[in-house]
PDB file of C-alpha atoms in Angstrom:
ATOM      1  CA  MET A   1      29.941  -0.535  54.937  1.00  0.00           C
ATOM      2  CA  LYS A   2      32.128  -1.445  51.961  1.00  0.00           C
ATOM      3  CA  ALA A   3      34.685  -4.216  51.408  1.00  0.00           C
ATOM      4  CA  ILE A   4      37.902  -3.709  49.460  1.00  0.00           C
ATOM      5  CA  VAL A   5      40.348  -6.420  48.353  1.00  0.00           C
ATOM      6  CA  ASP A   6      43.979  -5.418  47.707  1.00  0.00           C
ATOM      7  CA  GLN A   7      44.671  -7.029  44.342  1.00  0.00           C
ATOM      8  CA  ASP A   8      48.443  -6.936  44.842  1.00  0.00           C
ATOM      9  CA  THR A   9      48.194  -8.833  48.125  1.00  0.00           C
ATOM     10  CA  CYS A  10      45.478 -11.365  47.240  1.00  0.00           C
ATOM     11  CA  ILE A  11      46.781 -14.912  46.680  1.00  0.00           C
ATOM     12  CA  SER A  12      43.497 -16.276  45.254  1.00  0.00           C
ATOM     13  CA  CYS A  13      43.019 -18.781  48.065  1.00  0.00           C
ATOM     14  CA  GLY A  14      39.221 -18.514  47.764  1.00  0.00           C
ATOM     15  CA  LEU A  15      38.449 -18.343  51.470  1.00  0.00           C
ATOM     16  CA  CYS A  16      36.478 -15.105  51.159  1.00  0.00           C
ATOM     17  CA  VAL A  17      34.685 -16.236  48.000  1.00  0.00           C
ATOM     18  CA  SER A  18      33.543 -19.501  49.571  1.00  0.00           C
ATOM     19  CA  GLY A  19      32.708 -17.903  52.922  1.00  0.00           C
ATOM     20  CA  CYS A  20      30.754 -14.910  51.654  1.00  0.00           C
ATOM     21  CA  PRO A  21      29.824 -15.195  47.954  1.00  0.00           C
ATOM     22  CA  GLU A  22      27.294 -12.365  48.362  1.00  0.00           C
ATOM     23  CA  VAL A  23      30.217  -9.956  48.721  1.00  0.00           C
ATOM     24  CA  TYR A  24      33.350 -11.567  47.230  1.00  0.00           C
ATOM     25  CA  HIS A  25      33.960 -13.204  43.850  1.00  0.00           C
ATOM     26  CA  PHE A  26      36.867 -13.968  41.541  1.00  0.00           C
ATOM     27  CA  ASN A  27      37.597 -11.475  38.774  1.00  0.00           C
ATOM     28  CA  GLU A  28      39.004 -12.209  35.325  1.00  0.00           C
ATOM     29  CA  ASP A  29      42.540 -12.243  36.770  1.00  0.00           C
ATOM     30  CA  GLU A  30      41.445 -14.970  39.212  1.00  0.00           C
ATOM     31  CA  LYS A  31      41.913 -12.606  42.149  1.00  0.00           C
ATOM     32  CA  ALA A  32      39.193 -12.064  44.723  1.00  0.00           C
ATOM     33  CA  GLU A  33      37.341  -8.780  44.594  1.00  0.00           C
ATOM     34  CA  ALA A  34      34.413  -7.294  46.456  1.00  0.00           C
ATOM     35  CA  ILE A  35      31.110  -6.140  45.045  1.00  0.00           C
ATOM     36  CA  GLU A  36      30.997  -2.484  44.030  1.00  0.00           C
ATOM     37  CA  ASP A  37      28.009  -1.707  46.255  1.00  0.00           C
ATOM     38  CA  ASP A  38      27.749  -1.604  50.010  1.00  0.00           C
ATOM     39  CA  ILE A  39      27.799  -4.923  51.824  1.00  0.00           C
ATOM     40  CA  PRO A  40      24.203  -6.186  52.132  1.00  0.00           C
ATOM     41  CA  SER A  41      22.968  -5.836  55.701  1.00  0.00           C
ATOM     42  CA  GLY A  42      22.458  -9.589  56.075  1.00  0.00           C
ATOM     43  CA  SER A  43      26.036 -10.343  54.988  1.00  0.00           C
ATOM     44  CA  GLU A  44      28.046  -8.007  57.221  1.00  0.00           C
ATOM     45  CA  ALA A  45      29.096 -10.672  59.745  1.00  0.00           C
ATOM     46  CA  GLU A  46      30.181 -13.076  56.990  1.00  0.00           C
ATOM     47  CA  ALA A  47      32.100 -10.321  55.174  1.00  0.00           C
ATOM     48  CA  LYS A  48      33.968  -9.457  58.376  1.00  0.00           C
ATOM     49  CA  SER A  49      34.671 -13.120  59.072  1.00  0.00           C
ATOM     50  CA  ALA A  50      36.146 -13.491  55.580  1.00  0.00           C
ATOM     51  CA  ARG A  51      38.286 -10.411  56.196  1.00  0.00           C
ATOM     52  CA  ASP A  52      39.497 -11.784  59.506  1.00  0.00           C
ATOM     53  CA  GLY A  53      40.256 -15.181  57.968  1.00  0.00           C
ATOM     54  CA  CYS A  54      42.234 -13.872  54.992  1.00  0.00           C
ATOM     55  CA  PRO A  55      45.701 -15.439  55.329  1.00  0.00           C
ATOM     56  CA  VAL A  56      47.458 -12.417  53.814  1.00  0.00           C
ATOM     57  CA  ASP A  57      45.248  -9.613  55.233  1.00  0.00           C
ATOM     58  CA  ALA A  58      44.217  -8.467  51.749  1.00  0.00           C
ATOM     59  CA  ILE A  59      40.699  -7.377  52.780  1.00  0.00           C
ATOM     60  CA  ASP A  60      39.691  -4.084  54.339  1.00  0.00           C
ATOM     61  CA  ILE A  61      36.179  -3.084  55.361  1.00  0.00           C
ATOM     62  CA  LYS A  62      35.298   0.611  55.550  1.00  0.00           C
ATOM     63  CA  GLU A  63      32.405   1.551  57.797  1.00  0.00           C
TER      64      GLU A  63
END
């Protein structure tokens, strides 16, 4: 399972970063981005919750 953040859509609200820092962080452009690797097995629920809570639907999770 892998998370992807659409950089053009992201508004840098920080919801995903604060809700699941194991998967999401801010990049040098101050946009959220996901880790390059697969989502750690213990963080899948939090990663999905962050996706579902994104106010602009910028996050996709591929299974």
